[in-house]
mmCIF file of C-alpha atoms and ligand atoms in Angstrom:
data_model
loop_
_atom_site.group_PDB
_atom_site.id
_atom_site.type_symbol
_atom_site.label_atom_id
_atom_site.label_comp_id
_atom_site.label_asym_id
_atom_site.label_seq_id
_atom_site.Cartn_x
_atom_site.Cartn_y
_atom_site.Cartn_z
ATOM 1 C CA MET N 10 -65.231 -94.250 62.869
ATOM 2 C CA PHE N 11 -64.185 -96.953 65.337
ATOM 3 C CA ILE N 12 -61.144 -95.936 67.390
ATOM 4 C CA ILE N 13 -59.265 -97.298 70.401
ATOM 5 C CA SER N 14 -57.180 -94.452 71.783
ATOM 6 C CA GLU N 15 -53.542 -94.525 72.787
ATOM 7 C CA GLN N 16 -54.567 -94.048 76.422
ATOM 8 C CA GLU N 17 -57.105 -96.888 76.375
ATOM 9 C CA ILE N 18 -54.508 -99.229 74.858
ATOM 10 C CA LYS N 19 -51.924 -98.198 77.425
ATOM 11 C CA GLU N 20 -54.229 -98.962 80.337
ATOM 12 C CA LYS N 21 -55.320 -102.269 78.852
ATOM 13 C CA VAL N 22 -51.761 -103.419 78.163
ATOM 14 C CA LYS N 23 -50.858 -102.618 81.759
ATOM 15 C CA GLU N 24 -53.861 -104.600 82.988
ATOM 16 C CA ILE N 25 -52.930 -107.659 80.889
ATOM 17 C CA ALA N 26 -49.314 -107.418 82.084
ATOM 18 C CA GLN N 27 -50.496 -107.383 85.690
ATOM 19 C CA ARG N 28 -52.578 -110.501 85.122
ATOM 20 C CA ILE N 29 -49.695 -112.286 83.417
ATOM 21 C CA SER N 30 -47.283 -111.227 86.189
ATOM 22 C CA GLU N 31 -49.643 -112.680 88.780
ATOM 23 C CA ASP N 32 -50.419 -115.874 86.841
ATOM 24 C CA TYR N 33 -46.745 -116.610 86.174
ATOM 25 C CA LYS N 34 -45.162 -115.397 89.401
ATOM 26 C CA ASP N 35 -44.023 -118.954 90.199
ATOM 27 C CA SER N 36 -43.031 -119.843 86.671
ATOM 28 C CA LYS N 37 -39.456 -120.977 86.237
ATOM 29 C CA GLU N 38 -39.200 -120.313 82.547
ATOM 30 C CA LEU N 39 -41.620 -118.043 80.762
ATOM 31 C CA VAL N 40 -41.314 -117.398 77.032
ATOM 32 C CA LEU N 41 -43.324 -114.791 75.154
ATOM 33 C CA ILE N 42 -43.498 -115.397 71.430
ATOM 34 C CA GLY N 43 -44.668 -112.526 69.281
ATOM 35 C CA VAL N 44 -46.265 -113.160 65.913
ATOM 36 C CA LEU N 45 -44.585 -110.873 63.392
ATOM 37 C CA LYS N 46 -45.082 -108.355 62.190
ATOM 38 C CA GLY N 47 -48.371 -107.248 63.729
ATOM 39 C CA ALA N 48 -47.573 -108.042 67.371
ATOM 40 C CA PHE N 49 -44.266 -106.207 67.617
ATOM 41 C CA ILE N 50 -45.625 -103.088 69.298
ATOM 42 C CA PHE N 51 -48.019 -104.926 71.623
ATOM 43 C CA LEU N 52 -45.246 -107.311 72.715
ATOM 44 C CA ALA N 53 -42.774 -104.477 73.254
ATOM 45 C CA ASP N 54 -45.220 -102.524 75.417
ATOM 46 C CA LEU N 55 -46.437 -105.633 77.237
ATOM 47 C CA VAL N 56 -43.025 -106.898 78.379
ATOM 48 C CA ARG N 57 -42.093 -103.492 79.751
ATOM 49 C CA GLU N 58 -45.047 -103.714 82.135
ATOM 50 C CA LEU N 59 -44.248 -107.263 83.306
ATOM 51 C CA LYS N 60 -43.006 -107.991 86.819
ATOM 52 C CA VAL N 61 -41.703 -111.437 85.895
ATOM 53 C CA ASN N 62 -38.620 -112.340 83.922
ATOM 54 C CA CYS N 63 -39.159 -113.836 80.490
ATOM 55 C CA GLU N 64 -37.480 -114.844 77.301
ATOM 56 C CA ILE N 65 -38.695 -113.258 74.077
ATOM 57 C CA ASP N 66 -38.882 -114.768 70.641
ATOM 58 C CA PHE N 67 -40.742 -114.298 67.390
ATOM 59 C CA ILE N 68 -42.417 -116.313 64.695
ATOM 60 C CA LYS N 69 -43.428 -114.958 61.321
ATOM 61 C CA VAL N 70 -46.242 -116.512 59.388
ATOM 62 C CA SER N 71 -48.174 -115.315 56.409
ATOM 63 C CA SER N 72 -51.816 -115.869 55.645
ATOM 64 C CA TYR N 73 -52.998 -112.593 54.280
ATOM 65 C CA GLY N 74 -51.195 -111.306 51.227
ATOM 66 C CA LYS N 75 -52.233 -107.781 50.368
ATOM 67 C CA SER N 76 -55.991 -108.068 50.607
ATOM 68 C CA THR N 77 -58.166 -107.651 53.682
ATOM 69 C CA GLU N 78 -59.489 -111.242 53.489
ATOM 70 C CA SER N 79 -57.678 -114.256 54.960
ATOM 71 C CA SER N 80 -56.500 -116.754 52.369
ATOM 72 C CA GLY N 81 -56.736 -119.547 54.928
ATOM 73 C CA ILE N 82 -53.244 -120.631 53.972
ATOM 74 C CA VAL N 83 -50.661 -120.341 56.737
ATOM 75 C CA ARG N 84 -46.981 -120.520 55.913
ATOM 76 C CA ILE N 85 -44.032 -120.201 58.329
ATOM 77 C CA GLU N 86 -41.617 -117.559 57.082
ATOM 78 C CA LEU N 87 -39.470 -117.401 60.223
ATOM 79 C CA ASP N 88 -39.499 -119.899 63.066
ATOM 80 C CA THR N 89 -38.546 -119.413 66.717
ATOM 81 C CA SER N 90 -34.966 -120.022 67.842
ATOM 82 C CA ILE N 91 -35.648 -120.717 71.543
ATOM 83 C CA ASP N 92 -36.356 -124.295 72.624
ATOM 84 C CA ILE N 93 -39.791 -124.146 74.288
ATOM 85 C CA ALA N 94 -39.877 -127.703 75.656
ATOM 86 C CA ASN N 95 -40.939 -127.682 79.341
ATOM 87 C CA LYS N 96 -41.331 -123.910 79.377
ATOM 88 C CA ASP N 97 -44.389 -121.770 79.988
ATOM 89 C CA VAL N 98 -45.226 -120.187 76.663
ATOM 90 C CA ILE N 99 -47.492 -117.287 75.777
ATOM 91 C CA ILE N 100 -48.162 -116.556 72.125
ATOM 92 C CA VAL N 101 -48.632 -112.814 71.642
ATOM 93 C CA GLU N 102 -50.684 -111.724 68.645
ATOM 94 C CA ASP N 103 -52.178 -108.445 67.474
ATOM 95 C CA ILE N 104 -55.627 -109.699 66.477
ATOM 96 C CA LEU N 105 -57.643 -112.886 66.523
ATOM 97 C CA ASP N 106 -59.829 -112.853 63.429
ATOM 98 C CA THR N 107 -60.878 -116.123 61.728
ATOM 99 C CA GLY N 108 -58.521 -117.905 64.123
ATOM 100 C CA LEU N 109 -56.786 -119.873 61.362
ATOM 101 C CA THR N 110 -53.356 -118.386 62.057
ATOM 102 C CA LEU N 111 -53.395 -118.880 65.816
ATOM 103 C CA LYS N 112 -54.862 -122.352 65.579
ATOM 104 C CA TYR N 113 -52.026 -123.338 63.286
ATOM 105 C CA ILE N 114 -49.362 -121.779 65.525
ATOM 106 C CA LYS N 115 -50.896 -123.279 68.652
ATOM 107 C CA GLU N 116 -50.791 -126.784 67.211
ATOM 108 C CA LEU N 117 -47.254 -126.269 65.956
ATOM 109 C CA PHE N 118 -46.076 -125.207 69.424
ATOM 110 C CA LEU N 119 -48.015 -127.905 71.283
ATOM 111 C CA ALA N 120 -46.084 -130.502 69.293
ATOM 112 C CA ARG N 121 -42.901 -129.070 70.853
ATOM 113 C CA ASN N 122 -44.037 -130.027 74.357
ATOM 114 C CA PRO N 123 -44.162 -126.759 76.276
ATOM 115 C CA LYS N 124 -45.039 -126.987 79.975
ATOM 116 C CA SER N 125 -48.026 -124.739 79.270
ATOM 117 C CA LEU N 126 -49.303 -122.701 76.348
ATOM 118 C CA LYS N 127 -51.523 -119.645 76.432
ATOM 119 C CA ILE N 128 -52.529 -116.943 73.986
ATOM 120 C CA ALA N 129 -52.609 -113.170 74.466
ATOM 121 C CA VAL N 130 -54.213 -110.937 71.860
ATOM 122 C CA LEU N 131 -54.761 -107.216 71.880
ATOM 123 C CA LEU N 132 -57.886 -107.426 69.712
ATOM 124 C CA ASP N 133 -60.516 -110.112 69.256
ATOM 125 C CA LYS N 134 -62.965 -110.051 66.330
ATOM 126 C CA ILE N 135 -65.158 -112.772 67.805
ATOM 127 C CA GLU N 136 -67.833 -112.541 65.076
ATOM 128 C CA ARG N 137 -65.352 -113.590 62.413
ATOM 129 C CA ARG N 138 -64.187 -116.833 64.004
ATOM 130 C CA LYS N 139 -64.064 -119.828 61.641
ATOM 131 C CA VAL N 140 -62.273 -122.319 63.870
ATOM 132 C CA ASP N 141 -62.611 -123.126 67.546
ATOM 133 C CA ILE N 142 -59.931 -121.130 69.333
ATOM 134 C CA LYS N 143 -59.965 -118.741 72.292
ATOM 135 C CA ALA N 144 -57.388 -116.370 73.682
ATOM 136 C CA ASP N 145 -56.568 -116.469 77.394
ATOM 137 C CA TYR N 146 -55.804 -112.752 77.570
ATOM 138 C CA VAL N 147 -57.860 -110.385 75.419
ATOM 139 C CA GLY N 148 -57.445 -106.624 75.269
ATOM 140 C CA PHE N 149 -60.538 -105.541 73.385
ATOM 141 C CA VAL N 150 -63.384 -107.337 71.642
ATOM 142 C CA VAL N 151 -63.779 -105.404 68.395
ATOM 143 C CA PRO N 152 -66.422 -105.146 65.660
ATOM 144 C CA ASP N 153 -66.033 -106.726 62.232
ATOM 145 C CA LYS N 154 -64.213 -103.801 60.645
ATOM 146 C CA PHE N 155 -60.754 -103.716 59.122
ATOM 147 C CA LEU N 156 -58.492 -102.121 61.728
ATOM 148 C CA VAL N 157 -55.075 -100.540 61.458
ATOM 149 C CA GLY N 158 -52.472 -99.040 63.775
ATOM 150 C CA TYR N 159 -50.499 -100.150 66.837
ATOM 151 C CA GLY N 160 -48.789 -102.790 64.696
ATOM 152 C CA LEU N 161 -51.736 -103.690 62.475
ATOM 153 C CA ASP N 162 -51.299 -102.917 58.822
ATOM 154 C CA PHE N 163 -53.087 -102.585 55.556
ATOM 155 C CA ALA N 164 -50.648 -103.588 52.794
ATOM 156 C CA GLU N 165 -47.779 -102.834 55.230
ATOM 157 C CA LYS N 166 -48.972 -99.293 55.912
ATOM 158 C CA PHE N 167 -50.390 -97.718 59.107
ATOM 159 C CA ARG N 168 -48.494 -99.924 61.603
ATOM 160 C CA TYR N 169 -46.879 -96.816 63.076
ATOM 161 C CA LEU N 170 -50.087 -95.283 64.435
ATOM 162 C CA PRO N 171 -50.018 -95.213 68.264
ATOM 163 C CA TYR N 172 -53.764 -95.981 68.344
ATOM 164 C CA VAL N 173 -56.092 -98.415 66.546
ATOM 165 C CA ARG N 174 -58.655 -97.222 64.074
ATOM 166 C CA GLU N 175 -60.952 -98.430 61.364
ATOM 167 C CA LEU N 176 -59.666 -98.247 57.808
ATOM 168 C CA SER N 177 -61.967 -95.996 55.822
ATOM 169 C CA LYS N 178 -63.391 -97.030 52.435
ATOM 170 C CA THR N 179 -61.452 -94.338 50.602
ATOM 171 C CA GLU N 180 -58.222 -95.750 52.009
ATOM 172 C CA TYR N 181 -58.670 -99.264 50.692
ATOM 173 C CA SER N 182 -60.523 -98.823 47.443
ATOM 174 C CA PRO N 183 -58.037 -98.028 44.643
HETATM 175 P P1 LIG S 5 -56.787 -114.981 61.226
HETATM 176 O O1 LIG S 5 -55.927 -116.129 60.820
HETATM 177 O O2 LIG S 5 -57.940 -114.792 60.284
HETATM 178 O O3 LIG S 5 -57.237 -115.017 62.666
HETATM 179 O O4 LIG S 5 -55.949 -113.684 60.965
HETATM 180 C C1 LIG S 5 -55.054 -113.187 61.838
HETATM 181 C C2 LIG S 5 -54.146 -112.220 61.142
HETATM 182 O O5 LIG S 5 -54.819 -111.495 60.110
HETATM 183 C C3 LIG S 5 -53.662 -111.186 62.120
HETATM 184 O O6 LIG S 5 -52.457 -111.577 62.681
HETATM 185 C C4 LIG S 5 -53.523 -109.965 61.278
HETATM 186 O O7 LIG S 5 -52.238 -109.917 60.740
HETATM 187 C C5 LIG S 5 -54.503 -110.136 60.159
HETATM 188 N N1 LIG S 5 -55.734 -109.357 60.399
HETATM 189 C C6 LIG S 5 -56.950 -109.814 60.740
HETATM 190 N N2 LIG S 5 -57.833 -108.827 60.894
HETATM 191 C C7 LIG S 5 -57.139 -107.687 60.674
HETATM 192 C C8 LIG S 5 -57.489 -106.292 60.701
HETATM 193 O O8 LIG S 5 -58.619 -105.875 60.978
HETATM 194 N N3 LIG S 5 -56.491 -105.422 60.412
HETATM 195 C C9 LIG S 5 -55.224 -105.818 60.117
HETATM 196 N N4 LIG S 5 -54.849 -107.097 60.081
HETATM 197 C C10 LIG S 5 -55.798 -108.026 60.346
HETATM 198 MG MG1 LIG S 6 -50.521 -110.606 62.321
#
């Protein structure tokens, strides 16, 4: 059973926050945009370790439905409310899988003329990538297994777990 413990996540989040704090220490306007719902815990923990001021916003997109396979269709369910033009933006996402979702969001935000745009993900399933996209801050490179916890769900369940673990076969077969 693949597991990333609460302690390992905590240390990694702190490490990423330190890097962001250093990289953006001279930034005038930093905006972190969490991708709902999966990134809500990562974003909440991340900003509390930052040493730089930032604005926080969210975007909600859907691409998954209830199955464990990406549909490839990305739809905006809730857009940001902060104007990101001329600001330093970091998109915060739980997991980079096929990359379809983040590629779509990245292009959407680039069209709004931010000063800079980077991506932070807690988990990266590199093997599954279908489109060319890379995250600038990556917590853990993970195997091609369906993962839940720390914000990640299976049919809306398991987000509450303070750690990340593999979903077992008995949990997703009816
Ligand atoms: P992508 O568009 O295929 O990169 O999918 C990204 C989205 O799919 C993430 O934001 C997650 O919501 C979801 N996702 C991908 N892999 C997993 C997983 O292992 N567990 C839970 N959700 C996942
Ligand atoms: Mg998500």
